Coordinates of C-alpha atoms in Angstrom, one line a residue:
X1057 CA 21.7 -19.2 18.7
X1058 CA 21.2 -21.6 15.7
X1059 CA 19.9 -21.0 12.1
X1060 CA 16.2 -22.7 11.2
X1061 CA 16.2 -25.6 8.9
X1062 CA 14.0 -23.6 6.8
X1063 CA 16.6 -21.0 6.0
X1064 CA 19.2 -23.6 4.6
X1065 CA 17.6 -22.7 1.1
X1066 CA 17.2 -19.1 1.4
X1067 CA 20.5 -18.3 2.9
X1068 CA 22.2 -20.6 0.3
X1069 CA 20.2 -18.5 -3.0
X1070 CA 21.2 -15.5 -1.6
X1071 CA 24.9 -15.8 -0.7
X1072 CA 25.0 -17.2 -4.8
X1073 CA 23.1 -14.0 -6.5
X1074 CA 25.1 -11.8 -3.8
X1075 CA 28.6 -13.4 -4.8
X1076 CA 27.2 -12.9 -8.4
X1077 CA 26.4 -9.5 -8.8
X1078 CA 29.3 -8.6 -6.3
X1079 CA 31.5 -10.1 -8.8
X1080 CA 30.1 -8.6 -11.8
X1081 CA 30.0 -5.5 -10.2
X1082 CA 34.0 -6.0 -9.6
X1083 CA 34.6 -7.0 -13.1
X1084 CA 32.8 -4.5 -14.8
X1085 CA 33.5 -1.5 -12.6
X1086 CA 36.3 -2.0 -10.6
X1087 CA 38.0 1.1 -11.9
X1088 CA 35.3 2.7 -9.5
X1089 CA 36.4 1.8 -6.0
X1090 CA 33.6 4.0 -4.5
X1091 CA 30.8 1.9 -6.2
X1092 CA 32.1 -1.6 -5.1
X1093 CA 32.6 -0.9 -2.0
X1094 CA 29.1 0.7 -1.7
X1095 CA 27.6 -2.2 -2.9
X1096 CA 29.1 -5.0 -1.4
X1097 CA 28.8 -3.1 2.0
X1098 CA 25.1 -3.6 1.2
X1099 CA 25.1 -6.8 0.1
X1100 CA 27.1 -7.9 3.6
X1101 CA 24.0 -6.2 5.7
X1102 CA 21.3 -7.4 3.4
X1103 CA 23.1 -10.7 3.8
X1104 CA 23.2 -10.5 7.8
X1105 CA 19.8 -9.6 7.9
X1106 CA 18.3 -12.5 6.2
X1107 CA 20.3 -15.1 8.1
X1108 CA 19.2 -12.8 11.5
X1109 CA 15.4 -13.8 10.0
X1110 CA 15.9 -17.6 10.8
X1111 CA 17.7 -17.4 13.7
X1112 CA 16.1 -19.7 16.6
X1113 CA 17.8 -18.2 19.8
X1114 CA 18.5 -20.3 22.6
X1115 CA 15.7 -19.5 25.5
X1116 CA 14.8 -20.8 29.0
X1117 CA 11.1 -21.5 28.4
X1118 CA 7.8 -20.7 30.4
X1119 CA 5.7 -23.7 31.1
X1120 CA 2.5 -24.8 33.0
X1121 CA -0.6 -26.7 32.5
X1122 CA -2.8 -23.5 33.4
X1123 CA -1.0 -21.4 30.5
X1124 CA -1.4 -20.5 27.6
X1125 CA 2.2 -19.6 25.8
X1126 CA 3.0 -17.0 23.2
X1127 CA 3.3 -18.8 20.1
X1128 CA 5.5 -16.3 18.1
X1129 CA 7.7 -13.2 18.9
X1130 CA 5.7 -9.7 18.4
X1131 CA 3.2 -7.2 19.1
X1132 CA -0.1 -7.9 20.6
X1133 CA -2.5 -6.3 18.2
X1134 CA -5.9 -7.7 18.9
X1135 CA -7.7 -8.7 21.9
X1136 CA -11.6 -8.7 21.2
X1137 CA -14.4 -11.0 21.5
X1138 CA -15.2 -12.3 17.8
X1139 CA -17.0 -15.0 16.1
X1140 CA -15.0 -18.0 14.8
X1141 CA -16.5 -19.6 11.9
X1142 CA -14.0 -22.5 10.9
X1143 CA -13.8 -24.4 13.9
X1144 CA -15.6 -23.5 16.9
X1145 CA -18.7 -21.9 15.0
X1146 CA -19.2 -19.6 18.5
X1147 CA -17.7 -16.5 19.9
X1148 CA -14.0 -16.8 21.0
X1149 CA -11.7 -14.6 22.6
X1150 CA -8.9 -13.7 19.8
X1151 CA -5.6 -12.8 21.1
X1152 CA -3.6 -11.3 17.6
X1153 CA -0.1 -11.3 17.4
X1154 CA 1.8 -9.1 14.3
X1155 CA 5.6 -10.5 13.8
X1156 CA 7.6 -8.0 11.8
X1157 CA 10.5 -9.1 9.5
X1158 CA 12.9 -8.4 12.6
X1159 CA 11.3 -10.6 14.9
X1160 CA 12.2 -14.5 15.6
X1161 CA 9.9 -16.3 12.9
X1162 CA 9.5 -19.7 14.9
X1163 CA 6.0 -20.8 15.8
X1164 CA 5.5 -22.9 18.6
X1165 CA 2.5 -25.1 20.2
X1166 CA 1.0 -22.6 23.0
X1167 CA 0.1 -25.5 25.0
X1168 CA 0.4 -29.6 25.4
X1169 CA -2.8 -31.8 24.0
X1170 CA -3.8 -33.7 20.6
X1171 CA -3.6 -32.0 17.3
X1172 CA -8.1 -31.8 16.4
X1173 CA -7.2 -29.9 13.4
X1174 CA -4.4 -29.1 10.4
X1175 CA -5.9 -26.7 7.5
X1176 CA -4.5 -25.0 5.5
X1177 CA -5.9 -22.2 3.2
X1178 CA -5.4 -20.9 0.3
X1179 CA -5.6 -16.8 0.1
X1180 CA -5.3 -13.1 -0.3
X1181 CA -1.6 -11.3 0.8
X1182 CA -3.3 -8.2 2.8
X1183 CA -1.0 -6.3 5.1
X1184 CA -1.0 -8.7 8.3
X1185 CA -2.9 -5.9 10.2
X1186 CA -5.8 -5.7 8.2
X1187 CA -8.8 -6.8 9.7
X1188 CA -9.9 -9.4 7.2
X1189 CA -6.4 -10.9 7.0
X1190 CA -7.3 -13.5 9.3
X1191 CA -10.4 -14.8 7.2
X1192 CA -8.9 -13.8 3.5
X1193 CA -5.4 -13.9 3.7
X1194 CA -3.5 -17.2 3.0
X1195 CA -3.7 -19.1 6.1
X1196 CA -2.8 -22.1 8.3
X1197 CA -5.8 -23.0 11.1
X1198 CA -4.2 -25.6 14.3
X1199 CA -6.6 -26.5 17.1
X1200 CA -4.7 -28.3 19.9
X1201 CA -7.3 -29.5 22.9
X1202 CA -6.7 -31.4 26.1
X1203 CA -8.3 -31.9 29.2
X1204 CA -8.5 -28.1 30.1
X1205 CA -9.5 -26.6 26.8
X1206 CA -9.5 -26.9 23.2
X1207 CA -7.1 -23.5 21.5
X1208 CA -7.6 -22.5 17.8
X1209 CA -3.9 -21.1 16.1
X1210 CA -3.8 -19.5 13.0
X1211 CA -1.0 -18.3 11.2
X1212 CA -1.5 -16.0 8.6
X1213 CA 0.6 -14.6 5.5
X1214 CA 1.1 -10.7 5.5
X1215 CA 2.0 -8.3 2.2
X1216 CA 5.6 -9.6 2.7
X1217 CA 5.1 -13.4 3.9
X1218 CA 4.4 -15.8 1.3
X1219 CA 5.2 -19.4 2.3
X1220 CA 3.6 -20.8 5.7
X1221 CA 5.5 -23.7 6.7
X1222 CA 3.6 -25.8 9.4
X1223 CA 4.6 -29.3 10.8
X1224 CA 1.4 -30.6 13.4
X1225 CA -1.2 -33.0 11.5
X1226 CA -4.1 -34.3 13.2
X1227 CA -4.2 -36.8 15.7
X1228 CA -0.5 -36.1 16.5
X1229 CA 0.1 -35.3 20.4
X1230 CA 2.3 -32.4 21.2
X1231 CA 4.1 -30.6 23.7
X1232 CA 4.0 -26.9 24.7
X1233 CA 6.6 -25.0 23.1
X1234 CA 7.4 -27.4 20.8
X1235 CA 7.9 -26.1 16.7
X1236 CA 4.2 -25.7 15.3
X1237 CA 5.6 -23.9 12.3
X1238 CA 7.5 -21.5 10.2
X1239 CA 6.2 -18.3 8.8
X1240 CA 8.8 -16.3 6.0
X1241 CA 8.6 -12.9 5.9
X1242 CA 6.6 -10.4 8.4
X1243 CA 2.6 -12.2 9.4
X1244 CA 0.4 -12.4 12.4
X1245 CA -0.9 -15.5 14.7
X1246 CA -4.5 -15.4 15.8
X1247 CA -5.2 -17.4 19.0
X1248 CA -9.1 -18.1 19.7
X1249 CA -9.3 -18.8 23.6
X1250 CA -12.7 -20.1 25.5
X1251 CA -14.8 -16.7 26.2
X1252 CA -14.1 -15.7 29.9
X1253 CA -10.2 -16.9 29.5
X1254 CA -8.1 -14.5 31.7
X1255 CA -6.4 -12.3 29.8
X1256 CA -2.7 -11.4 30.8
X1257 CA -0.9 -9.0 28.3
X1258 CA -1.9 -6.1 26.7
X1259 CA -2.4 -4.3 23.5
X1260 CA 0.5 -3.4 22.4
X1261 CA 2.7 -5.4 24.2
X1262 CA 5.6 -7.1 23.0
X1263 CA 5.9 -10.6 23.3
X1264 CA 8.2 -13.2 22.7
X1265 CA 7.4 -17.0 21.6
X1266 CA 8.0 -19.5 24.3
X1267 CA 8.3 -17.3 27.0
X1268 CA 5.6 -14.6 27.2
X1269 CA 2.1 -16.4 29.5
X1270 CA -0.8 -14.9 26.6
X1271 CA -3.4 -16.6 29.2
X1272 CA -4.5 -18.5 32.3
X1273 CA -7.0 -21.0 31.8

């Protein structure tokens, strides 16, 4: 297991405002054994768990030109026949994943092709689950197409998620599995598959980026 570029920062700030208050906790009331070691007990967890939330574990990969890969670890949420109105402008099959704040953030490329589209958009912070989250919320739209099929991916900021870090920019030609992006903080990923796309998970089912097949095309 390895820690995400994108955590450098994070982890960084928060060891310095833990160490802080930790020490002016120790300073000001270390006459009270009891409420130092309460507190920096706490701040060693909250600690672990943010550097847990950029971990990039090491995985043996699912491949194949005739799948479609999970793009994030999570719950399958949504599988429904909607209209997509950014890209496509027809009906799609959308395939919605949630990510909790203990699940691997990493987004990757679901499958191989050229990069159609790169948009980002600016938006609302609704709970990830919310139906309109995927139109209102603040939002990051990749289409990747090759010879098979052309796959919209959106990631999309939650209550808790405010920074969408994404790395593909049109015209660039990527792998499956490769890094697509970064999401902070609990989201969702939308996938909008070709109606008639064969369907293999479930609602409800937990999946994990890289590995879990979303779809045969």
């Amino acid at each position: 297991m390895k820690i995400h570029r994108e955590g450098f920062a994070t982890i960084s700030l928060v060891f310095l405002v833990l160490a802080l208050i930790n020490g002016a906790v120790f300073y000001w009331l270390g006459a009270v054994p009891a409420v130092t070691y309460v507190i920096l007990v706490f701040s060693i967890l909250f600690f672990l768990f943010i550097v847990s939330f950029f971990r990039v574990p090491a995985r043996q990969y699912t491949t194949g030109d005739n799948l479609v890969i999970s793009p994030c670890d999570g719950k399958v949420v949504v599988i429904e026949e909607v209209f997509e109105p950014e890209y496509f402008q027809d009906k799609r099959l959308q395939v919605s994943i949630f990510m909790s704040p203990a699940n691997v953030h990493v987004n990757r490329n679901p499958i191989s092709g050229t990069v159609k589209l790169s948009q980002y958009h600016a938006g609302k912070y609704l709970v990830a689950w919310h139906p309109k989250s995927s139109t209102e919320n603040e939002r990051h739209s990749v289409v990747i197409g090759n010879q098979k099929t052309d796959i919209l991916v959106r990631q999309i900021a939650g209550a808790l998620a405010r920074r969408i870090v994404n790395y593909l920019k049109p015209g660039m030609q990527v792998g499956q599995n490769e890094e697509m992006g970064f999401i902070k903080f609990g989201s969702r990923v939308d996938l909008y598959l070709p109606l008639g796309t064969e369907v293999t998970v479930q609602l409800e089912q937990v999946v994990k980026g890289g590995q879990t097949v979303i779809a045969k095309i």
